[in-house]
Coordinates of C-alpha atoms and ligand atoms in Angstrom, one line a residue:
M1 CA 17.7 1.2 22.4
D2 CA 14.0 0.2 22.2
K3 CA 13.0 -3.4 22.1
L4 CA 11.8 -3.4 18.5
K5 CA 15.1 -1.7 17.3
A6 CA 17.2 -4.1 19.2
L7 CA 15.3 -7.0 17.7
F8 CA 15.6 -5.5 14.2
K9 CA 19.3 -5.1 14.7
Q10 CA 19.7 -8.7 15.8
R11 CA 17.7 -10.0 12.9
F12 CA 19.3 -8.0 10.1
S13 CA 22.9 -8.5 11.4
S14 CA 22.7 -12.2 10.8
A15 CA 20.6 -11.9 7.7
A16 CA 23.1 -9.4 6.2
E17 CA 26.0 -11.7 6.8
E18 CA 24.2 -14.7 5.2
I19 CA 23.4 -12.6 2.1
K20 CA 26.9 -11.3 1.7
T21 CA 28.2 -14.9 1.7
M22 CA 25.5 -16.0 -0.8
V23 CA 26.2 -13.2 -3.2
K24 CA 30.0 -13.8 -3.0
S25 CA 29.5 -17.4 -3.8
H26 CA 26.6 -17.3 -6.2
G27 CA 26.5 -13.8 -7.5
N28 CA 26.9 -14.8 -11.2
M29 CA 24.0 -17.3 -11.2
I30 CA 21.2 -16.2 -13.7
I31 CA 18.0 -15.6 -11.9
D32 CA 15.9 -14.4 -14.8
E33 CA 16.0 -13.3 -18.5
V34 CA 14.3 -10.3 -20.1
T35 CA 12.3 -10.2 -23.2
I36 CA 11.5 -7.3 -25.6
D37 CA 7.9 -7.7 -24.5
Q38 CA 8.9 -7.0 -20.9
V39 CA 11.1 -4.0 -21.9
Y40 CA 8.1 -2.3 -23.7
G41 CA 5.5 -3.8 -21.4
G42 CA 6.2 -2.1 -18.1
M43 CA 8.8 -4.6 -16.9
R44 CA 6.1 -7.1 -15.8
G45 CA 7.5 -10.1 -14.0
I46 CA 11.2 -9.3 -14.2
E47 CA 12.9 -10.7 -11.0
S48 CA 15.2 -8.0 -10.4
M49 CA 14.9 -6.5 -6.9
V50 CA 14.9 -7.6 -3.3
W51 CA 11.9 -7.1 -1.0
E52 CA 11.8 -9.0 2.3
T53 CA 8.5 -7.9 3.9
S54 CA 6.1 -9.6 1.6
S55 CA 5.8 -11.7 -1.5
L56 CA 3.0 -11.9 -4.1
D57 CA 1.9 -15.2 -5.8
P58 CA -0.3 -14.8 -8.8
Q59 CA -2.7 -17.6 -7.6
E60 CA -2.6 -17.3 -3.8
G61 CA -2.1 -13.5 -3.4
I62 CA -0.1 -11.7 -0.8
R63 CA 1.9 -13.3 1.9
F64 CA 3.5 -11.1 4.6
R65 CA 6.7 -12.9 5.8
G66 CA 5.1 -16.2 4.6
Y67 CA 1.7 -15.6 6.2
S68 CA -1.6 -15.2 4.1
I69 CA -4.2 -12.6 5.1
P70 CA -6.5 -15.3 6.6
E71 CA -3.6 -16.6 8.6
L72 CA -2.8 -13.2 9.9
R73 CA -6.4 -12.5 10.8
N74 CA -6.0 -15.5 13.2
L75 CA -2.4 -15.1 14.3
L76 CA -1.7 -11.4 14.8
P77 CA -2.6 -10.2 18.4
K78 CA -5.9 -8.5 18.9
I79 CA -5.9 -6.0 21.8
N80 CA -8.2 -3.3 23.1
G81 CA -11.3 -5.4 22.3
A82 CA -10.4 -5.7 18.7
T83 CA -11.9 -8.5 16.5
E84 CA -9.4 -7.8 13.7
P85 CA -5.6 -7.8 14.0
L86 CA -3.8 -4.6 14.8
P87 CA -1.4 -3.3 12.0
E88 CA 1.1 -2.7 14.7
G89 CA 1.5 -6.5 14.8
L90 CA 2.0 -6.6 11.0
F91 CA 4.6 -3.9 11.1
W92 CA 6.5 -5.9 13.8
L93 CA 6.3 -9.0 11.7
M94 CA 7.5 -7.3 8.5
L95 CA 10.3 -5.6 10.2
T96 CA 11.6 -8.6 12.4
D97 CA 10.2 -11.7 10.6
Q98 CA 8.8 -12.7 14.0
L99 CA 5.1 -12.7 15.2
P100 CA 4.7 -10.3 18.0
T101 CA 3.1 -11.1 21.4
E102 CA 0.2 -9.1 22.7
D103 CA 2.7 -7.1 24.9
D104 CA 4.8 -6.2 21.9
V105 CA 1.8 -4.8 20.0
R106 CA 0.7 -2.9 23.1
W107 CA 4.2 -1.4 23.4
L108 CA 4.3 -0.4 19.7
S109 CA 0.8 1.2 20.0
Q110 CA 2.1 3.3 22.9
E111 CA 5.4 4.0 21.1
W112 CA 3.7 5.3 18.0
S113 CA 1.4 7.3 20.3
R114 CA 4.4 8.8 22.1
R115 CA 6.0 9.8 18.8
A116 CA 2.9 11.2 17.2
K117 CA 3.7 14.9 17.3
L118 CA 3.3 17.5 14.5
T119 CA 5.0 20.9 14.7
N120 CA 3.1 24.2 14.4
A121 CA 4.8 24.7 11.1
D122 CA 3.2 21.4 9.9
Y123 CA -0.3 22.6 10.9
E124 CA 0.3 26.0 9.4
L125 CA 1.3 24.5 6.2
L126 CA -1.7 22.3 6.0
D127 CA -4.0 25.2 6.9
H128 CA -2.6 27.3 4.1
L129 CA -3.2 24.6 1.5
D130 CA -6.4 25.3 -0.5
S131 CA -9.0 22.7 0.3
A132 CA -9.7 22.4 -3.4
I133 CA -6.3 20.7 -3.7
H134 CA -6.8 16.9 -3.9
P135 CA -6.4 15.4 -0.4
M136 CA -3.7 13.0 -1.8
T137 CA -1.7 16.0 -3.0
Q138 CA -2.1 17.8 0.4
F139 CA -0.9 14.5 2.1
S140 CA 2.1 14.2 -0.1
I141 CA 3.0 17.9 0.4
A142 CA 2.7 17.5 4.2
I143 CA 5.0 14.5 4.1
M144 CA 7.5 16.5 2.2
A145 CA 7.3 19.4 4.6
M146 CA 7.9 17.2 7.5
Q147 CA 11.2 16.3 6.0
S148 CA 12.8 19.1 7.9
T149 CA 12.5 16.8 11.0
S150 CA 14.4 13.9 9.4
L151 CA 17.1 12.6 11.8
F152 CA 18.7 10.6 8.8
A153 CA 19.2 13.8 6.8
V154 CA 20.8 15.6 9.7
A155 CA 23.1 12.7 10.6
Y156 CA 24.1 12.3 6.9
H157 CA 24.9 15.9 6.7
D158 CA 27.1 15.5 9.8
G159 CA 29.0 12.7 8.1
M160 CA 27.3 9.6 9.7
N161 CA 29.2 6.3 9.1
K162 CA 27.3 4.0 6.7
T163 CA 27.0 1.3 9.2
N164 CA 24.7 3.6 11.1
Y165 CA 22.2 4.4 8.2
W166 CA 19.8 1.7 9.5
E167 CA 19.6 3.3 12.9
Y168 CA 18.5 6.8 11.8
M169 CA 16.3 5.3 9.1
Y170 CA 14.5 3.3 11.8
E171 CA 13.9 6.4 13.9
D172 CA 12.6 8.4 10.9
C173 CA 10.3 5.5 9.9
M174 CA 8.9 5.1 13.4
N175 CA 8.3 8.9 13.7
L176 CA 6.7 9.1 10.2
I177 CA 4.4 6.2 10.7
A178 CA 3.3 7.8 14.1
K179 CA 2.6 11.0 12.5
L180 CA 0.7 9.9 9.3
P181 CA -2.7 9.3 10.9
L182 CA -2.6 12.8 12.4
V183 CA -1.7 14.4 9.0
A184 CA -4.3 12.4 7.1
A185 CA -7.0 13.1 9.6
Y186 CA -6.0 16.8 9.6
V187 CA -6.4 16.9 5.8
Y188 CA -9.7 15.2 6.1
R189 CA -11.3 17.4 8.8
K190 CA -9.8 20.6 7.1
T191 CA -11.1 19.7 3.6
F192 CA -14.5 18.3 4.5
F193 CA -15.4 19.6 8.0
N194 CA -14.3 23.3 7.9
G195 CA -11.3 22.5 10.0
A196 CA -13.3 21.1 13.0
H197 CA -10.4 19.0 14.1
I198 CA -10.5 16.2 16.7
P199 CA -7.6 15.8 19.0
A200 CA -5.7 12.5 19.1
D201 CA -6.6 10.0 22.0
P202 CA -3.2 8.6 23.0
T203 CA -4.8 5.7 24.8
L204 CA -6.1 4.3 21.5
D205 CA -4.3 2.0 19.2
W206 CA -3.0 3.4 15.9
S207 CA -5.9 2.6 13.7
A208 CA -8.6 3.2 16.4
N209 CA -7.0 6.7 17.0
F210 CA -7.1 7.4 13.3
A211 CA -10.8 6.4 13.1
H212 CA -11.3 8.7 16.2
M213 CA -9.6 11.7 14.7
L214 CA -11.6 11.2 11.4
G215 CA -14.7 11.4 13.6
K216 CA -15.7 7.9 13.7
D217 CA -15.8 6.1 17.0
S218 CA -17.9 3.0 16.7
S219 CA -16.1 -0.2 17.6
E220 CA -17.1 -1.7 14.1
F221 CA -15.3 1.1 12.3
R222 CA -12.3 0.8 14.5
D223 CA -12.1 -2.9 13.5
L224 CA -12.6 -1.9 9.8
M225 CA -9.7 0.4 10.2
R226 CA -7.5 -2.3 11.8
L227 CA -8.4 -4.6 8.9
Y228 CA -8.0 -2.0 6.2
M229 CA -4.6 -0.8 7.6
T230 CA -3.4 -4.4 7.7
I231 CA -4.4 -5.6 4.2
H232 CA -3.3 -2.5 2.3
A233 CA 0.1 -2.3 4.0
D234 CA 2.3 -4.2 1.5
H235 CA 2.2 -6.0 -1.8
E236 CA 5.7 -7.0 -2.5
G237 CA 8.3 -4.5 -4.0
G238 CA 7.4 -4.2 -7.7
N239 CA 4.1 -2.2 -7.4
A240 CA 4.6 1.4 -8.3
S241 CA 4.3 3.0 -4.9
A242 CA 6.6 0.4 -3.2
H243 CA 9.1 0.5 -6.0
A244 CA 9.1 4.3 -6.0
V245 CA 9.9 4.4 -2.3
H246 CA 12.7 1.9 -2.8
L247 CA 14.1 3.8 -5.7
V248 CA 14.1 7.2 -4.1
G249 CA 15.5 5.7 -0.9
S250 CA 18.4 4.1 -2.9
T251 CA 19.7 7.6 -3.4
L252 CA 19.9 8.0 0.4
S253 CA 17.1 10.3 0.4
D254 CA 15.5 10.1 3.8
A255 CA 12.2 8.3 4.7
Y256 CA 10.1 11.5 4.2
L257 CA 11.4 12.2 0.6
S258 CA 11.1 8.5 -0.2
L259 CA 7.6 8.0 1.1
A260 CA 6.3 11.2 -0.7
G261 CA 7.7 9.7 -3.9
G262 CA 5.7 6.5 -3.2
M263 CA 2.6 8.5 -2.3
N264 CA 2.7 10.4 -5.7
A265 CA 2.8 6.9 -7.4
L266 CA -0.1 5.7 -5.3
A267 CA -2.2 8.7 -6.4
G268 CA -2.3 7.5 -10.0
P269 CA -5.7 6.0 -11.3
L270 CA -4.2 2.7 -12.3
H271 CA -2.8 2.3 -8.8
G272 CA -4.2 3.5 -5.5
L273 CA -6.5 6.1 -6.9
A274 CA -8.6 3.2 -8.2
N275 CA -10.4 3.1 -4.8
Q276 CA -11.8 6.6 -5.6
E277 CA -12.4 5.8 -9.2
V278 CA -14.5 2.6 -8.3
M279 CA -16.9 4.7 -6.2
D280 CA -17.1 7.5 -8.8
W281 CA -17.8 4.9 -11.4
I282 CA -20.6 3.3 -9.3
Y283 CA -22.1 6.7 -8.7
D284 CA -22.0 7.5 -12.4
M285 CA -23.7 4.2 -13.1
I286 CA -26.5 4.9 -10.6
R287 CA -27.0 8.3 -12.1
D288 CA -27.0 7.1 -15.6
L289 CA -29.2 4.2 -15.0
G290 CA -31.6 6.2 -12.8
T291 CA -31.8 3.6 -10.1
N292 CA -30.0 2.9 -6.7
T293 CA -30.6 -0.8 -7.1
P294 CA -29.3 -1.7 -10.5
T295 CA -30.0 -5.3 -11.7
K296 CA -27.1 -7.6 -12.7
E297 CA -28.3 -7.2 -16.3
Q298 CA -28.2 -3.4 -16.1
I299 CA -24.7 -3.5 -14.5
A300 CA -23.5 -5.8 -17.3
E301 CA -24.9 -3.4 -20.0
Y302 CA -23.2 -0.4 -18.1
V303 CA -19.8 -2.3 -18.0
K304 CA -20.0 -2.9 -21.8
T305 CA -20.7 0.9 -22.3
T306 CA -17.7 1.7 -20.2
L307 CA -15.5 -0.6 -22.2
A308 CA -16.9 0.7 -25.5
H309 CA -15.7 4.2 -24.3
G310 CA -12.2 2.9 -24.2
V311 CA -11.8 3.3 -20.3
V312 CA -10.9 0.7 -17.8
V313 CA -13.3 -0.8 -15.3
P314 CA -11.8 0.4 -12.1
G315 CA -11.1 -2.1 -9.3
Y316 CA -10.7 -5.0 -11.8
G317 CA -7.4 -6.5 -13.2
H318 CA -4.0 -6.7 -11.7
A319 CA -0.4 -6.8 -13.1
V320 CA 0.5 -9.9 -11.0
L321 CA -2.6 -11.5 -9.5
R322 CA -4.6 -14.1 -11.5
Q323 CA -7.4 -14.8 -9.0
P324 CA -9.8 -12.6 -6.9
D325 CA -7.6 -10.6 -4.7
P326 CA -7.5 -12.0 -1.1
R327 CA -7.7 -8.4 0.1
F328 CA -11.1 -8.1 -1.8
M329 CA -12.2 -11.3 -0.2
A330 CA -11.2 -10.2 3.3
Q331 CA -13.3 -7.1 2.9
R332 CA -16.2 -9.1 1.5
D333 CA -15.9 -11.3 4.5
F334 CA -16.0 -8.2 6.8
A335 CA -19.1 -6.9 5.0
Q336 CA -20.8 -10.3 5.2
K337 CA -20.4 -10.2 9.0
H338 CA -21.3 -6.6 9.6
C339 CA -23.3 -5.1 6.7
P340 CA -24.6 -7.6 4.2
E341 CA -27.8 -5.7 3.4
D342 CA -26.1 -2.4 2.7
P343 CA -27.2 -1.3 -0.8
M344 CA -23.7 -0.2 -1.9
V345 CA -22.2 -3.4 -0.7
Q346 CA -24.9 -5.2 -2.7
I347 CA -23.9 -3.3 -5.8
V348 CA -20.2 -4.2 -5.3
W349 CA -21.2 -7.9 -4.9
N350 CA -23.3 -7.8 -8.1
V351 CA -20.5 -6.1 -10.0
F352 CA -18.3 -8.9 -8.9
E353 CA -20.8 -11.4 -10.3
V354 CA -20.9 -9.9 -13.8
V355 CA -17.6 -8.1 -14.5
P356 CA -15.1 -11.0 -14.6
E357 CA -17.0 -12.9 -17.4
I358 CA -17.3 -9.7 -19.5
L359 CA -13.6 -8.9 -19.1
Q360 CA -12.7 -12.4 -19.8
S361 CA -14.6 -12.4 -23.1
L362 CA -12.5 -9.6 -24.4
G363 CA -9.6 -12.1 -24.6
K364 CA -6.9 -9.6 -23.8
I365 CA -7.2 -9.1 -20.0
K366 CA -4.9 -11.3 -18.0
N367 CA -6.8 -11.0 -14.8
P368 CA -10.5 -10.3 -14.9
W369 CA -10.9 -10.5 -11.1
P370 CA -11.4 -7.7 -8.6
N371 CA -8.5 -6.2 -6.8
V372 CA -8.4 -4.6 -3.3
D373 CA -10.0 -1.3 -4.6
A374 CA -13.2 -2.9 -5.8
H375 CA -14.4 -3.3 -2.3
S376 CA -13.0 -0.8 0.1
G377 CA -15.1 2.3 -0.9
A378 CA -18.4 0.5 -0.2
L379 CA -17.4 -0.4 3.3
L380 CA -16.2 3.1 4.1
E381 CA -19.5 4.5 2.7
H382 CA -21.4 2.2 5.0
Y383 CA -19.8 3.9 8.0
D384 CA -20.6 7.3 6.5
L385 CA -17.1 8.1 5.2
K386 CA -18.3 9.3 1.8
E387 CA -15.6 11.6 0.6
H388 CA -14.3 9.5 -2.3
N389 CA -11.2 11.5 -3.0
F390 CA -10.1 10.9 0.5
Y391 CA -9.8 7.1 0.0
T392 CA -6.4 7.0 -1.5
V393 CA -5.0 8.9 1.5
M394 CA -6.2 6.1 3.7
F395 CA -4.5 3.6 1.4
G396 CA -1.4 5.7 1.7
V397 CA -1.4 5.6 5.5
S398 CA -1.4 1.9 5.4
R399 CA 1.0 1.4 2.6
A400 CA 3.6 3.4 4.6
L401 CA 3.8 0.5 7.0
G402 CA 5.2 -2.0 4.4
V403 CA 7.3 0.3 2.3
L404 CA 9.0 1.9 5.4
A405 CA 9.7 -1.5 7.1
Q406 CA 11.4 -2.4 3.9
L407 CA 13.3 0.9 3.7
C408 CA 14.8 0.1 7.0
W409 CA 15.9 -3.3 5.5
D410 CA 17.3 -1.4 2.5
R411 CA 19.6 0.7 4.6
A412 CA 20.4 -2.3 6.9
Y413 CA 21.7 -4.2 3.9
N414 CA 23.3 -1.1 2.6
L415 CA 21.8 -1.7 -0.8
P416 CA 23.3 0.5 -3.5
L417 CA 21.9 3.2 -5.6
E418 CA 19.3 1.7 -8.0
R419 CA 20.2 2.2 -11.5
P420 CA 19.1 -0.2 -14.2
K421 CA 20.2 0.2 -17.8
S422 CA 17.9 1.7 -20.4
L423 CA 18.0 1.2 -24.2
T424 CA 16.9 3.4 -27.1
S425 CA 14.5 1.8 -29.6
D426 CA 17.3 2.1 -32.2
E427 CA 19.5 0.0 -30.0
I428 CA 16.7 -2.6 -29.5
K429 CA 16.1 -2.7 -33.3
Q430 CA 19.9 -3.3 -33.9
F431 CA 19.8 -6.1 -31.3
V432 CA 16.8 -7.7 -33.1
A433 CA 18.6 -7.4 -36.5
S434 CA 21.8 -9.0 -35.0
Q435 CA 19.8 -11.9 -33.5
T436 CA 18.0 -12.4 -36.8
I437 CA 21.4 -12.6 -38.7
K438 CA 22.7 -15.1 -36.1
T439 CA 19.7 -17.3 -36.5
T440 CA 20.0 -17.2 -40.2
V441 CA 23.7 -18.0 -40.0
N442 CA 23.0 -20.9 -37.6
V443 CA 20.3 -22.3 -39.8
Ligands
AMX1 N1 -10.9 -2.8 -17.6 C1 -10.7 -2.7 -18.9 N2 -9.5 -3.0 -19.5 C2 -8.6 -3.6 -18.7 C3 -8.7 -3.7 -17.4 C4 -9.9 -3.3 -16.8 N3 -10.1 -3.4 -15.5 N4 -7.6 -4.3 -16.9 C5 -6.8 -4.5 -18.0 N5 -7.3 -4.0 -19.1 C6 -6.7 -4.0 -20.4 C7 -5.4 -3.2 -20.4 O1 -5.8 -1.7 -20.4 C8 -4.8 -3.7 -21.6 O2 -5.4 -3.1 -22.8 P1 -4.5 -2.7 -24.1 O3 -3.9 -4.0 -24.5 O4 -5.6 -2.2 -25.0 O5 -3.6 -1.7 -23.7 C9 -5.1 -5.2 -21.6 O6 -6.4 -5.3 -20.8 C10 -4.1 -6.1 -21.0 O7 -3.8 -5.6 -19.7 P2 -3.2 -6.6 -18.6 O8 -2.0 -7.1 -19.1 O9 -4.4 -7.5 -18.2 O10 -3.1 -5.6 -17.3 P3 -1.9 -4.7 -16.9 O11 -0.9 -5.5 -16.1 O12 -1.4 -4.0 -18.1 O13 -2.6 -3.6 -16.0 C11 -4.0 -2.8 -14.3 C12 -2.9 -3.9 -14.7 C13 -4.3 -2.9 -12.8 C14 -3.2 -1.4 -14.5 C15 -5.2 -2.9 -15.1 O14 -5.8 -4.1 -14.9 C16 -6.2 -1.8 -14.9 O15 -6.0 -0.7 -15.5 N6 -7.2 -1.9 -14.0 C17 -8.2 -0.9 -13.6 C18 -7.5 0.1 -12.6 C19 -7.3 -0.6 -11.2 O16 -8.2 -1.1 -10.7 N7 -6.1 -0.4 -10.7 C20 -5.8 -0.8 -9.3 C21 -4.9 -2.0 -9.4 C22 -4.6 -2.3 -7.9 C23 -3.8 -1.3 -7.2 O17 -2.6 -1.0 -7.6 N8 -4.3 -0.7 -6.2

């Protein structure tokens, strides 16, 4: 058994015991109540699922196993000349609730490199996909196709004991994470570079190798990828991609089927596709205004026109956050260090200066601040990665880290099939009527 797997086993074994005892003693305590607003309003804020790898505070933003992004940028090991933490370290932390050493991170880099193998059938499938298909759809199809290599699915078919679910899930998740940069880079080079592929370099860490296979070998871009892959990895369990993975996994679908479900959720414009939408929106603005350097006044007018057309300003707002997203701030910090004069970065910063006040003035938007997607495209463009419809794939490669670490915990806890209760509107109306009668009687 490898060292991460052994540590994971040790960690979840004691945690699972503790939780079993807590549920036995306190299972009937009420943790939350649900309003009709929430039932019709996308279930915002209902505390109804377990997610161990990270937790989201509306004011503070994301904490991974208790650590904020600025803390992780200091605490996670940086190897291979990196100035940003390696996402390998974050995965280790999310899976084990322990900060890794440099050696642990080095080991995990090598382990993922060792497991990073696609079959000929995988490549053939990707080659046969029309390049006009959105890269995110190609990515999801490839993940589905790789399902034929799931060890969990085979073991389940062979009658595996449920106490062993975690072990096969761990193996599938490790293999899948190892393969994702290969798949994503293959989609990229096939779609935008006529299939001029770049072989993996097994000596590089996970993010640097991804950068290399995309065709970007500068040390700055490697660092951007390390940061990008770290900050997009997890955002607690209620967001659409995470929740979708968790839900599909609860049926005992394997990691491939579960992750594909999550990627299809990430591909929506209100979620991960927003990083593409942000850049498309800025390009439309530049075209419509006829200038590459719009003033803040021009941007403000353009935002008002966007709103008047009844469409959202992409990259702004959030279902949980009520402050500028720390993931936005981390990217702004990176840009301040490496490319403060970049014209696109300047536009993103000017948009940041004008949009919140305008959104706030509408009086209905709960969070007028930028989210993670408001900044990422400008940084990618700075390093000449200009294919906007590839951006969500990059988000997906990173998001896999959090949702798959959690999927290992789901199977380690043997969480049951997820199955909330739905209501018809007639049932809700009857409920309202019955409550009104009760109130009248009580008065
Ligand atoms: N521009 C214009 N209107 C917005 C807005 C924005 N950026 N954000 C919210 N609103 C509107 C909503 O559409 C809603 O309008 P309605 O009452 O007329 O239907 C109203 O403000 C209230 O919405 P809310 O409670 O503040 O937000 P929410 O929880 O319903 O939605 C989100 C959250 C992210 C879907 C929304 O803010 C949005 O559409 N943002 C733009 C898309 C985006 O950036 N998505 C990425 C989010 C991060 C991620 O998942 N990667």
